[in-house]
């Protein structure tokens, strides 16, 4: 399909091209699960993530005529009130005077534990920055993206990314570029519907009611040190061991909430057991699980075929997504091929609303 640029008539009567940006989801190796007081979403602890190539969100922004409200949409539908609040905040921060038409879409299951809000807000922040008269540094943009969704600040960078509490320019940093370590990441998808309890609510409930929450906070320093060391030395065994431990402790803490939070399905446990079985057979594969039933598995690229087949054979797994360390967000002048369906035909009833 040939590309086209989404155009609507501008106030001056000339077509004004929309700006698109894409950003990748990230998977946390040391989880963010708990907040500190403060504006935006401040983390209680330091987290480390890996940006995931190919699990992509795209955002389109275009200016509307003056005196119109912002118009925002997720496709498929997402939490629009949060999105609208973020767009208002970002316009103020970036000095964008004109109201905006905003569309956010993703090429993978939304709100199912695949960090779609992270990539969505990272893509949107990047697209909005392209409209700013004086675009801020990526550090400032990461701080802005955090106001949409905490984990979005990590998707503002490629590769291995650390996010620590604080508002300074070094709060979010790249630990290593995607090329540093060509790991394979396989996602065993076992349910694509929205999760029962959104992460934000689950995180709050855990923090407020789980008797294990303080113990969870106390584990952060050791897991962080282990993951940082393993990334630096490209030690899959050390990375995987720490990531599994950290994920299981996060879920154990959430299970202790009142009422309890269980993000897993039967297939989630079956995949965990399959990963452990692979290891017993000598294949170095390690899992992590975010706030949903999907299991993400890290392995060497040379083992990804075998691991992918094993995961696809687990009852309840509908399909397996293949990823690897991904890059930073990018601005595009036209929509990515997969997002064409989200881009309405040019100028149909638009611009006069
Ligand atoms: C993470 N998660 O570190 C953890 C692990 C889910 C499990 O960050 O309230 O959508 O918008 O800041 O970023 C999901 O939480 O929450 C998340 P808000 P967010 O990836």
Short mmCIF file of C-alpha atoms and ligand atoms in Angstrom, two decimals:
data_model
loop_
_atom_site.label_atom_id
_atom_site.label_comp_id
_atom_site.label_asym_id
_atom_site.label_seq_id
_atom_site.Cartn_x
_atom_site.Cartn_y
_atom_site.Cartn_z
CA UNK A 1 0.00 0.00 0.00
CA UNK A 2 1.45 3.36 -1.01
CA UNK A 3 1.97 5.86 1.79
CA UNK A 4 0.13 9.11 2.11
CA UNK A 5 0.39 12.04 4.47
CA UNK A 6 -2.70 12.72 6.58
CA UNK A 7 -3.77 16.25 5.66
CA UNK A 8 -6.48 18.55 6.91
CA UNK A 9 -7.07 22.13 5.77
CA UNK A 10 -5.22 24.52 8.08
CA UNK A 11 -6.58 27.86 9.30
CA UNK A 12 -4.69 29.43 6.43
CA UNK A 13 -6.53 27.12 4.06
CA UNK A 14 -3.38 25.20 3.17
CA UNK A 15 -2.93 21.53 3.93
CA UNK A 16 -0.85 21.10 7.03
CA UNK A 17 0.73 17.68 7.41
CA UNK A 18 0.14 15.75 10.58
CA UNK A 19 3.17 14.55 12.52
CA UNK A 20 3.55 10.89 13.38
CA UNK A 21 5.92 9.34 15.85
CA UNK A 22 6.55 5.74 16.83
CA UNK A 23 7.92 4.31 20.06
CA UNK A 24 8.52 0.78 21.33
CA UNK A 25 7.15 -0.98 24.39
CA UNK A 26 9.55 -1.97 27.13
CA UNK A 27 9.78 -4.93 29.45
CA UNK A 28 10.93 -4.32 33.01
CA UNK A 29 13.81 -6.47 34.28
CA UNK A 30 13.64 -4.69 37.63
CA UNK A 31 10.02 -3.68 38.11
CA UNK A 32 8.42 -0.36 38.93
CA UNK A 33 5.62 -1.33 41.31
CA UNK A 34 4.90 1.45 43.78
CA UNK A 35 4.97 5.22 43.69
CA UNK A 36 6.58 8.02 45.65
CA UNK A 37 4.60 11.20 46.32
CA UNK A 38 4.89 13.93 43.72
CA UNK A 39 3.46 15.14 40.42
CA UNK A 40 3.50 12.84 37.43
CA UNK A 41 4.21 9.26 38.35
CA UNK A 42 7.27 9.17 40.62
CA UNK A 43 8.56 5.67 41.30
CA UNK A 44 9.19 4.38 44.82
CA UNK A 45 12.20 2.42 43.55
CA UNK A 46 14.64 2.30 40.62
CA UNK A 47 13.62 0.13 37.67
CA UNK A 48 15.48 -1.19 34.64
CA UNK A 49 13.84 -2.06 31.33
CA UNK A 50 14.63 -3.32 27.89
CA UNK A 51 13.03 -1.51 24.97
CA UNK A 52 11.36 -4.03 22.65
CA UNK A 53 11.80 -3.79 18.91
CA UNK A 54 8.61 -4.25 16.89
CA UNK A 55 6.10 -3.84 19.73
CA UNK A 56 5.23 -0.42 18.52
CA UNK A 57 2.80 2.39 19.26
CA UNK A 58 2.23 5.25 16.88
CA UNK A 59 0.84 8.68 17.65
CA UNK A 60 -0.46 11.22 15.18
CA UNK A 61 -0.87 14.86 16.13
CA UNK A 62 -2.12 17.71 14.03
CA UNK A 63 -3.10 21.21 14.88
CA UNK A 64 -6.74 22.22 14.83
CA UNK A 65 -8.12 25.68 14.23
CA UNK A 66 -7.93 27.99 17.22
CA UNK A 67 -10.81 27.98 19.72
CA UNK A 68 -11.55 24.28 19.25
CA UNK A 69 -11.11 21.74 22.03
CA UNK A 70 -8.39 19.12 21.79
CA UNK A 71 -9.71 15.96 20.19
CA UNK A 72 -8.10 12.72 21.34
CA UNK A 73 -8.62 9.06 20.47
CA UNK A 74 -7.08 5.65 21.07
CA UNK A 75 -7.54 2.95 18.43
CA UNK A 76 -8.58 0.45 19.70
CA UNK A 77 -10.24 2.43 22.50
CA UNK A 78 -8.14 3.23 25.57
CA UNK A 79 -8.41 5.55 28.60
CA UNK A 80 -9.27 8.77 26.74
CA UNK A 81 -9.73 10.98 29.83
CA UNK A 82 -6.12 10.29 30.89
CA UNK A 83 -4.95 10.93 27.34
CA UNK A 84 -6.80 14.26 27.16
CA UNK A 85 -5.34 15.34 30.51
CA UNK A 86 -1.86 14.49 29.31
CA UNK A 87 -2.29 16.38 26.04
CA UNK A 88 -3.40 19.48 27.97
CA UNK A 89 -0.39 19.21 30.29
CA UNK A 90 2.05 18.58 27.44
CA UNK A 91 0.75 21.51 25.40
CA UNK A 92 1.43 23.82 28.34
CA UNK A 93 4.90 22.35 28.91
CA UNK A 94 5.83 22.49 25.23
CA UNK A 95 4.21 25.86 24.47
CA UNK A 96 1.84 24.50 21.84
CA UNK A 97 -0.88 27.15 21.53
CA UNK A 98 -3.11 25.55 18.92
CA UNK A 99 -5.57 22.86 19.95
CA UNK A 100 -4.73 19.39 18.69
CA UNK A 101 -6.19 16.36 17.06
CA UNK A 102 -4.48 13.32 18.60
CA UNK A 103 -4.66 9.66 17.70
CA UNK A 104 -2.75 6.88 19.43
CA UNK A 105 -2.62 3.30 18.22
CA UNK A 106 -0.52 0.17 18.80
CA UNK A 107 0.35 -2.94 16.79
CA UNK A 108 0.00 -5.31 19.77
CA UNK A 109 -2.62 -6.11 22.44
CA UNK A 110 -3.52 -3.02 24.46
CA UNK A 111 -3.76 -3.00 28.27
CA UNK A 112 -2.86 -6.67 28.53
CA UNK A 113 0.47 -6.44 30.32
CA UNK A 114 2.48 -5.55 27.24
CA UNK A 115 3.23 -1.96 28.30
CA UNK A 116 1.10 -0.39 25.59
CA UNK A 117 0.68 2.76 27.68
CA UNK A 118 4.47 3.12 27.87
CA UNK A 119 4.97 3.05 24.12
CA UNK A 120 1.79 5.07 23.50
CA UNK A 121 2.83 7.96 25.74
CA UNK A 122 6.42 7.83 24.49
CA UNK A 123 5.21 8.04 20.89
CA UNK A 124 2.80 10.83 21.75
CA UNK A 125 5.43 12.82 23.66
CA UNK A 126 7.78 12.50 20.70
CA UNK A 127 5.13 13.61 18.21
CA UNK A 128 4.10 16.55 20.40
CA UNK A 129 7.73 17.64 20.80
CA UNK A 130 7.96 17.87 17.02
CA UNK A 131 5.33 20.63 17.18
CA UNK A 132 7.10 22.57 19.92
CA UNK A 133 8.76 25.83 18.91
CA UNK A 134 11.73 25.00 21.10
CA UNK A 135 11.87 21.19 21.49
CA UNK A 136 13.32 20.14 24.87
CA UNK A 137 16.12 17.62 25.40
CA UNK A 138 15.25 13.93 25.56
CA UNK A 139 15.76 14.05 29.35
CA UNK A 140 13.04 16.66 29.69
CA UNK A 141 10.83 14.73 27.28
CA UNK A 142 11.27 11.60 29.38
CA UNK A 143 10.16 13.60 32.43
CA UNK A 144 7.13 14.77 30.46
CA UNK A 145 6.25 11.27 29.19
CA UNK A 146 6.21 10.10 32.83
CA UNK A 147 3.14 12.28 33.39
CA UNK A 148 1.21 10.10 30.92
CA UNK A 149 2.40 6.78 32.32
CA UNK A 150 5.38 6.15 34.57
CA UNK A 151 6.95 3.43 32.45
CA UNK A 152 6.67 5.65 29.33
CA UNK A 153 9.80 7.54 30.36
CA UNK A 154 11.82 4.35 29.83
CA UNK A 155 10.49 3.98 26.27
CA UNK A 156 11.98 7.39 25.43
CA UNK A 157 15.32 5.59 25.10
CA UNK A 158 16.41 2.47 23.24
CA UNK A 159 18.16 -0.54 24.70
CA UNK A 160 18.59 -1.04 28.46
CA UNK A 161 17.17 1.87 30.42
CA UNK A 162 17.25 2.80 34.08
CA UNK A 163 14.63 5.01 35.75
CA UNK A 164 15.29 6.19 39.29
CA UNK A 165 13.23 8.43 41.58
CA UNK A 166 13.80 12.13 41.09
CA UNK A 167 13.20 14.93 38.64
CA UNK A 168 16.72 15.73 37.54
CA UNK A 169 18.07 15.25 34.03
CA UNK A 170 19.68 11.90 34.95
CA UNK A 171 16.54 10.30 36.38
CA UNK A 172 16.09 8.26 33.19
CA UNK A 173 19.26 7.04 31.50
CA UNK A 174 20.31 4.52 28.90
CA UNK A 175 22.50 1.85 30.49
CA UNK A 176 23.36 0.23 27.18
CA UNK A 177 22.39 0.70 23.53
CA UNK A 178 20.34 -2.00 21.77
CA UNK A 179 23.43 -3.14 19.86
CA UNK A 180 25.25 -3.84 23.12
CA UNK A 181 23.56 -7.22 23.55
CA UNK A 182 21.52 -8.84 20.77
CA UNK A 183 19.25 -10.86 23.06
CA UNK A 184 16.08 -12.52 21.81
CA UNK A 185 12.84 -11.68 23.63
CA UNK A 186 9.84 -13.91 23.00
CA UNK A 187 6.38 -12.98 24.23
CA UNK A 188 4.02 -15.89 24.88
CA UNK A 189 0.61 -14.28 24.37
CA UNK A 190 -2.06 -16.11 26.32
CA UNK A 191 -4.92 -13.64 26.34
CA UNK A 192 -5.32 -10.34 24.55
CA UNK A 193 -8.30 -8.86 26.37
CA UNK A 194 -7.87 -5.95 28.75
CA UNK A 195 -6.60 -6.95 32.18
CA UNK A 196 -9.09 -6.99 35.04
CA UNK A 197 -7.21 -4.46 37.16
CA UNK A 198 -5.17 -1.78 35.35
CA UNK A 199 -1.57 -1.53 36.58
CA UNK A 200 -2.11 1.88 38.06
CA UNK A 201 -4.92 0.62 40.31
CA UNK A 202 -3.09 -2.61 41.07
CA UNK A 203 0.04 -0.75 42.04
CA UNK A 204 -1.90 1.55 44.36
CA UNK A 205 -3.79 -1.33 45.94
CA UNK A 206 -0.56 -3.26 46.52
CA UNK A 207 1.11 -0.26 48.07
CA UNK A 208 -1.85 0.51 50.32
CA UNK A 209 -2.81 -3.00 51.42
CA UNK A 210 -0.09 -5.61 50.88
CA UNK A 211 1.79 -6.46 54.07
CA UNK A 212 4.67 -7.50 51.82
CA UNK A 213 5.12 -4.11 50.19
CA UNK A 214 7.93 -2.89 52.46
CA UNK A 215 9.78 -6.17 51.91
CA UNK A 216 9.35 -5.68 48.15
CA UNK A 217 10.93 -2.22 48.39
CA UNK A 218 13.82 -3.70 50.37
CA UNK A 219 14.68 -6.14 47.56
CA UNK A 220 15.20 -3.38 45.00
CA UNK A 221 18.84 -2.51 45.67
CA UNK A 222 20.15 -6.07 45.30
CA UNK A 223 18.11 -6.83 42.16
CA UNK A 224 19.14 -3.51 40.64
CA UNK A 225 22.83 -4.17 41.28
CA UNK A 226 22.57 -7.70 39.86
CA UNK A 227 20.78 -6.57 36.70
CA UNK A 228 23.12 -3.65 36.07
CA UNK A 229 26.14 -5.90 36.50
CA UNK A 230 24.66 -8.58 34.23
CA UNK A 231 23.84 -6.06 31.49
CA UNK A 232 27.36 -4.66 31.66
CA UNK A 233 28.95 -8.09 31.32
CA UNK A 234 26.27 -9.57 29.00
CA UNK A 235 25.72 -12.42 31.42
CA UNK A 236 22.37 -14.00 30.50
CA UNK A 237 22.32 -16.38 33.43
CA UNK A 238 22.86 -13.57 35.93
CA UNK A 239 20.37 -11.29 34.18
CA UNK A 240 17.71 -13.96 33.88
CA UNK A 241 18.09 -15.15 37.46
CA UNK A 242 17.69 -11.62 38.82
CA UNK A 243 14.82 -10.75 36.45
CA UNK A 244 12.86 -13.90 37.34
CA UNK A 245 13.38 -13.33 41.03
CA UNK A 246 12.30 -9.71 40.75
CA UNK A 247 9.17 -10.56 38.74
CA UNK A 248 8.09 -13.32 41.12
CA UNK A 249 8.56 -11.06 44.12
CA UNK A 250 6.52 -8.31 42.49
CA UNK A 251 3.68 -10.76 41.85
CA UNK A 252 3.99 -12.24 45.34
CA UNK A 253 3.62 -8.74 46.78
CA UNK A 254 0.57 -8.10 44.58
CA UNK A 255 -0.97 -11.42 45.66
CA UNK A 256 -0.74 -10.11 49.20
CA UNK A 257 -2.95 -7.11 48.39
CA UNK A 258 -6.48 -6.93 49.75
CA UNK A 259 -8.40 -7.87 47.66
CA UNK A 260 -5.63 -9.94 46.06
CA UNK A 261 -4.21 -9.24 42.62
CA UNK A 262 -3.62 -12.26 40.43
CA UNK A 263 -2.57 -11.26 36.91
CA UNK A 264 -1.76 -14.82 35.85
CA UNK A 265 -3.83 -17.30 33.85
CA UNK A 266 -3.32 -21.05 33.74
CA UNK A 267 -1.19 -20.56 30.62
CA UNK A 268 1.06 -18.13 32.49
CA UNK A 269 2.07 -20.84 34.96
CA UNK A 270 2.38 -23.42 32.18
CA UNK A 271 4.82 -21.13 30.34
CA UNK A 272 6.85 -20.57 33.51
CA UNK A 273 7.15 -24.34 33.92
CA UNK A 274 8.10 -24.72 30.25
CA UNK A 275 10.88 -22.15 30.66
CA UNK A 276 12.18 -24.02 33.70
CA UNK A 277 11.99 -27.29 31.72
CA UNK A 278 13.99 -25.72 28.88
CA UNK A 279 16.66 -24.75 31.38
CA UNK A 280 16.77 -28.30 32.74
CA UNK A 281 17.41 -29.37 29.13
CA UNK A 282 20.34 -26.98 28.96
CA UNK A 283 18.69 -24.07 27.12
CA UNK A 284 19.35 -20.77 28.89
CA UNK A 285 15.92 -19.12 28.85
CA UNK A 286 14.49 -16.88 31.57
CA UNK A 287 11.07 -15.30 32.04
CA UNK A 288 9.59 -12.15 33.37
CA UNK A 289 5.93 -11.19 33.77
CA UNK A 290 4.42 -7.71 34.00
CA UNK A 291 0.88 -6.79 35.07
CA UNK A 292 -0.89 -9.25 32.80
CA UNK A 293 -0.89 -12.91 31.82
CA UNK A 294 1.78 -12.68 29.10
CA UNK A 295 5.18 -14.16 29.79
CA UNK A 296 8.26 -12.60 28.20
CA UNK A 297 11.21 -14.91 27.75
CA UNK A 298 14.84 -13.87 27.32
CA UNK A 299 17.25 -16.15 25.50
CA UNK A 300 20.20 -16.12 23.12
CA UNK A 301 19.24 -15.47 19.48
CA UNK A 302 20.61 -18.90 18.52
CA UNK A 303 18.07 -20.56 20.83
CA UNK A 304 15.07 -18.42 19.87
CA UNK A 305 13.71 -20.90 17.32
CA UNK A 306 13.68 -23.74 19.81
CA UNK A 307 12.35 -21.61 22.65
CA UNK A 308 9.66 -20.08 20.42
CA UNK A 309 8.45 -23.52 19.34
CA UNK A 310 8.36 -24.72 22.93
CA UNK A 311 6.34 -21.69 24.04
CA UNK A 312 3.92 -21.96 21.10
CA UNK A 313 3.20 -25.56 22.14
CA UNK A 314 2.09 -24.62 25.65
CA UNK A 315 -1.69 -25.03 26.07
CA UNK A 316 -3.40 -21.64 26.20
CA UNK A 317 -0.67 -19.77 24.31
CA UNK A 318 -2.32 -18.25 21.25
CA UNK A 319 0.84 -17.00 19.59
CA UNK A 320 4.41 -15.95 20.23
CA UNK A 321 5.75 -12.50 19.40
CA UNK A 322 9.45 -12.24 18.60
CA UNK A 323 11.40 -9.22 19.62
CA UNK A 324 14.90 -8.01 20.45
CA UNK A 325 16.39 -4.87 21.94
CA UNK A 326 14.77 -1.90 20.24
CA UNK A 327 15.62 1.72 19.58
CA UNK A 328 14.45 5.15 20.65
CA UNK A 329 11.24 6.82 19.42
CA UNK A 330 11.27 8.36 15.94
CA UNK A 331 9.31 11.11 14.23
CA UNK A 332 7.71 10.14 10.93
CA UNK A 333 6.12 12.25 8.26
CA UNK A 334 3.60 9.60 7.39
CA UNK A 335 1.99 6.75 9.29
CA UNK A 336 3.75 3.41 9.61
CA UNK A 337 2.28 0.84 7.24
CA UNK A 338 0.47 -1.11 9.99
CA UNK A 339 -1.24 2.05 11.31
CA UNK A 340 -2.93 3.00 8.02
CA UNK A 341 -6.27 1.72 9.21
CA UNK A 342 -6.11 4.27 12.03
CA UNK A 343 -5.44 7.17 9.71
CA UNK A 344 -8.75 8.50 8.40
CA UNK A 345 -9.01 9.42 4.73
CA UNK A 346 -7.84 12.96 4.03
CA UNK A 347 -10.16 15.84 4.92
CA UNK A 348 -13.44 13.93 5.38
CA UNK A 349 -15.54 16.29 7.46
CA UNK A 350 -12.40 17.52 9.22
CA UNK A 351 -11.09 21.00 9.75
CA UNK A 352 -14.52 22.59 9.88
CA UNK A 353 -15.70 21.01 13.11
C1 LIG B 1 7.08 -1.97 34.99
N1 LIG B 1 4.63 -2.08 35.26
O1 LIG B 1 8.12 -1.67 35.58
C2 LIG B 1 5.90 -2.39 35.84
C3 LIG B 1 5.88 -3.86 36.05
C4 LIG B 1 3.75 -3.18 35.27
C5 LIG B 1 4.45 -4.27 35.97
O2 LIG B 1 5.16 0.05 34.83
O3 LIG B 1 0.46 4.43 36.88
O4 LIG B 1 1.36 1.79 33.29
O5 LIG B 1 0.89 4.89 34.48
O6 LIG B 1 2.74 5.02 36.12
O7 LIG B 1 3.63 2.68 33.92
C6 LIG B 1 2.94 -0.48 34.54
O8 LIG B 1 2.64 0.71 35.13
O9 LIG B 1 1.72 2.81 35.56
C7 LIG B 1 4.31 -0.81 34.89
P1 LIG B 1 1.44 4.37 35.78
P2 LIG B 1 2.37 2.06 34.35
O10 LIG B 1 7.00 -1.99 33.75
#
